Coordinates of C-alpha atoms and ligand atoms in Angstrom, one line a residue:
X1 CA -76.7 -325.2 134.8
X2 CA -73.4 -326.8 133.6
X3 CA -70.2 -324.9 134.4
X4 CA -67.7 -324.9 131.5
X5 CA -64.1 -323.7 131.2
X6 CA -62.3 -322.9 127.9
X7 CA -59.9 -320.6 126.4
X8 CA -61.1 -318.1 123.9
X9 CA -58.4 -316.2 121.8
X10 CA -55.9 -316.9 124.5
X11 CA -58.2 -315.8 127.5
X12 CA -59.3 -318.3 130.1
X13 CA -63.1 -318.4 130.4
X14 CA -65.4 -319.9 132.9
X15 CA -69.2 -319.7 132.5
X16 CA -72.3 -321.4 133.8
X17 CA -74.4 -322.0 130.4
X18 CA -77.6 -323.4 129.7
X19 CA -77.0 -326.8 128.0
X20 CA -79.0 -325.5 124.9
X21 CA -76.7 -322.5 124.4
X22 CA -74.9 -322.6 121.1
X23 CA -71.0 -321.7 120.9
X24 CA -71.9 -318.9 118.4
X25 CA -74.2 -317.3 121.0
X26 CA -71.7 -317.7 123.8
X27 CA -69.1 -316.0 121.7
X28 CA -71.1 -313.1 120.3
X29 CA -73.6 -312.4 123.0
X30 CA -71.4 -313.1 126.2
X31 CA -67.8 -312.8 125.1
X32 CA -68.0 -309.9 122.6
X33 CA -66.6 -311.7 119.8
X34 CA -68.2 -309.5 117.2
X35 CA -65.9 -310.9 114.5
X36 CA -68.0 -314.2 114.5
X37 CA -71.0 -313.6 112.4
X38 CA -74.3 -315.5 112.1
X39 CA -75.6 -316.0 108.6
X40 CA -78.0 -318.9 108.3
X41 CA -78.0 -320.4 111.9
X42 CA -78.2 -323.7 110.1
X43 CA -74.7 -325.1 109.2
X44 CA -74.8 -323.8 105.7
X45 CA -72.9 -320.7 105.2
X46 CA -69.8 -320.9 107.4
X47 CA -70.0 -317.2 108.5
X48 CA -69.7 -318.4 112.2
X49 CA -66.6 -320.6 111.6
X50 CA -64.1 -320.6 114.5
X51 CA -61.3 -323.0 115.4
X52 CA -62.1 -325.5 118.1
X53 CA -58.7 -327.1 119.3
X54 CA -57.3 -326.1 115.9
X55 CA -59.9 -327.5 113.6
X56 CA -62.5 -325.3 111.9
X57 CA -66.1 -325.7 113.0
X58 CA -69.4 -323.9 112.4
X59 CA -70.0 -322.5 115.7
X60 CA -73.8 -322.4 115.3
X61 CA -73.6 -326.2 115.0
X62 CA -71.6 -326.7 118.4
X63 CA -73.1 -326.5 121.8
X64 CA -71.2 -324.3 124.1
X65 CA -70.9 -327.2 126.6
X66 CA -69.1 -329.2 123.8
X67 CA -66.3 -326.6 123.9
X68 CA -65.7 -327.4 127.6
X69 CA -61.9 -327.8 128.1
X70 CA -61.3 -326.7 124.6
X71 CA -59.3 -323.9 122.9
X72 CA -61.4 -321.6 120.7
X73 CA -59.8 -319.2 118.3
X74 CA -61.9 -316.6 116.5
X75 CA -60.8 -314.1 113.8
X76 CA -60.2 -311.8 116.7
X77 CA -57.5 -314.1 118.0
X78 CA -55.4 -313.9 115.0
X79 CA -53.7 -310.5 116.0
X80 CA -51.9 -310.2 119.2
X81 CA -53.9 -307.9 121.6
X82 CA -50.9 -305.7 122.1
X83 CA -50.3 -305.4 118.4
X84 CA -53.6 -304.8 116.7
X85 CA -51.8 -303.7 113.5
X86 CA -49.9 -307.0 113.2
X87 CA -52.3 -308.7 110.8
X88 CA -52.1 -312.5 110.0
X89 CA -50.9 -313.1 106.5
X90 CA -54.4 -314.3 105.6
X91 CA -55.9 -311.0 106.7
X92 CA -53.4 -309.1 104.7
X93 CA -53.9 -311.3 101.8
X94 CA -57.7 -310.8 101.8
X95 CA -57.1 -307.1 101.7
X96 CA -54.4 -307.2 99.0
X97 CA -56.5 -309.6 96.8
X98 CA -59.8 -307.7 97.1
X99 CA -61.2 -311.0 98.5
X100 CA -64.0 -309.3 100.4
X101 CA -66.9 -307.0 99.4
X102 CA -69.5 -306.8 102.1
X103 CA -67.2 -308.7 104.3
X104 CA -69.8 -310.7 106.1
X105 CA -68.4 -314.2 105.2
X106 CA -64.8 -313.1 105.5
X107 CA -64.1 -314.0 109.3
X108 CA -65.4 -317.4 108.6
X109 CA -63.5 -317.7 105.4
X110 CA -60.2 -316.7 107.1
X111 CA -60.7 -319.2 109.9
X112 CA -61.4 -322.0 107.5
X113 CA -58.4 -321.1 105.4
X114 CA -56.3 -321.0 108.5
X115 CA -57.4 -324.6 109.4
X116 CA -56.5 -325.5 105.7
X117 CA -53.1 -323.9 105.8
X118 CA -52.1 -325.2 109.2
X119 CA -52.8 -328.8 108.0
X120 CA -51.7 -328.4 104.4
X121 CA -49.3 -325.6 103.9
X122 CA -49.0 -325.8 100.2
X123 CA -52.4 -326.5 98.9
X124 CA -53.3 -326.6 95.2
X125 CA -56.1 -324.2 94.0
X126 CA -58.3 -327.3 93.9
X127 CA -57.4 -328.1 97.5
X128 CA -58.1 -324.5 98.5
X129 CA -61.5 -324.5 96.8
X130 CA -62.2 -327.9 98.6
X131 CA -61.1 -326.6 101.8
X132 CA -63.5 -323.7 101.7
X133 CA -66.4 -325.5 100.3
X134 CA -68.3 -325.2 103.4
X135 CA -68.1 -321.4 103.3
X136 CA -70.4 -319.3 101.1
X137 CA -69.8 -315.8 99.6
X138 CA -72.4 -314.0 97.9
X139 CA -70.2 -311.2 96.6
X140 CA -66.7 -312.2 95.2
X141 CA -67.2 -315.1 92.9
X142 CA -64.6 -316.9 95.0
X143 CA -61.6 -316.3 92.6
X144 CA -60.1 -313.5 94.7
X145 CA -60.6 -315.5 97.9
X146 CA -58.6 -318.5 96.3
X147 CA -55.9 -316.0 95.3
X148 CA -55.7 -314.6 98.7
X149 CA -55.2 -318.0 100.4
X150 CA -52.6 -318.8 97.7
X151 CA -50.8 -315.5 98.7
X152 CA -50.9 -316.2 102.4
X153 CA -49.7 -319.8 101.9
X154 CA -46.7 -318.4 99.8
X155 CA -46.0 -315.8 102.5
X156 CA -46.1 -318.2 105.4
X157 CA -44.0 -320.8 103.5
X158 CA -41.4 -318.0 103.0
X159 CA -41.2 -317.2 106.9
X160 CA -38.2 -318.4 108.7
X161 CA -38.6 -321.8 110.2
X162 CA -41.6 -322.6 107.8
Ligands
FES1 FE1 -73.3 -321.0 111.1 FE2 -74.3 -320.1 108.8 S1 -74.4 -319.3 110.7 S2 -73.1 -321.9 109.3
FES2 FE1 -69.9 -310.4 100.9 FE2 -68.4 -312.7 101.0 S1 -67.7 -310.7 100.8 S2 -70.5 -312.6 101.4

């Protein structure tokens, strides 16, 4: 059984995993990352989106062994463990803009949006929609999600050093 080492939300992890195990199942079943959701299990919905070395991936499409040596960030890694109330601006913006209803898509949406803003800090609304096109939401109609990403982008751009 292959042995892998990776970092998950800042924690060093070493595991022996079956080569067939998906990253999403390592995260949810073994590492208690309950913020990672499984929607379709077939690369369509984006509910399982996490960052792999800073780029968003659908973790139901990545083998755990492919994450060997990588840094994985889930939505649970956006808040410092010693400051659970210190929400990331994206998390606050989703709350402020009512960008969630059932919330099932939300962790994946936020991680896809983080990838977008990390690489394009001032996206147009069209670029926000394009950046989130791999993530489906059955509840909101998307407009509040776009507004939330816009608010977070504005807030991040106003931070010192941005
Ligand atoms: Fe991974 Fe839907 S559960 S894309
Ligand atoms: Fe329900 Fe998006 S808030 S699926």
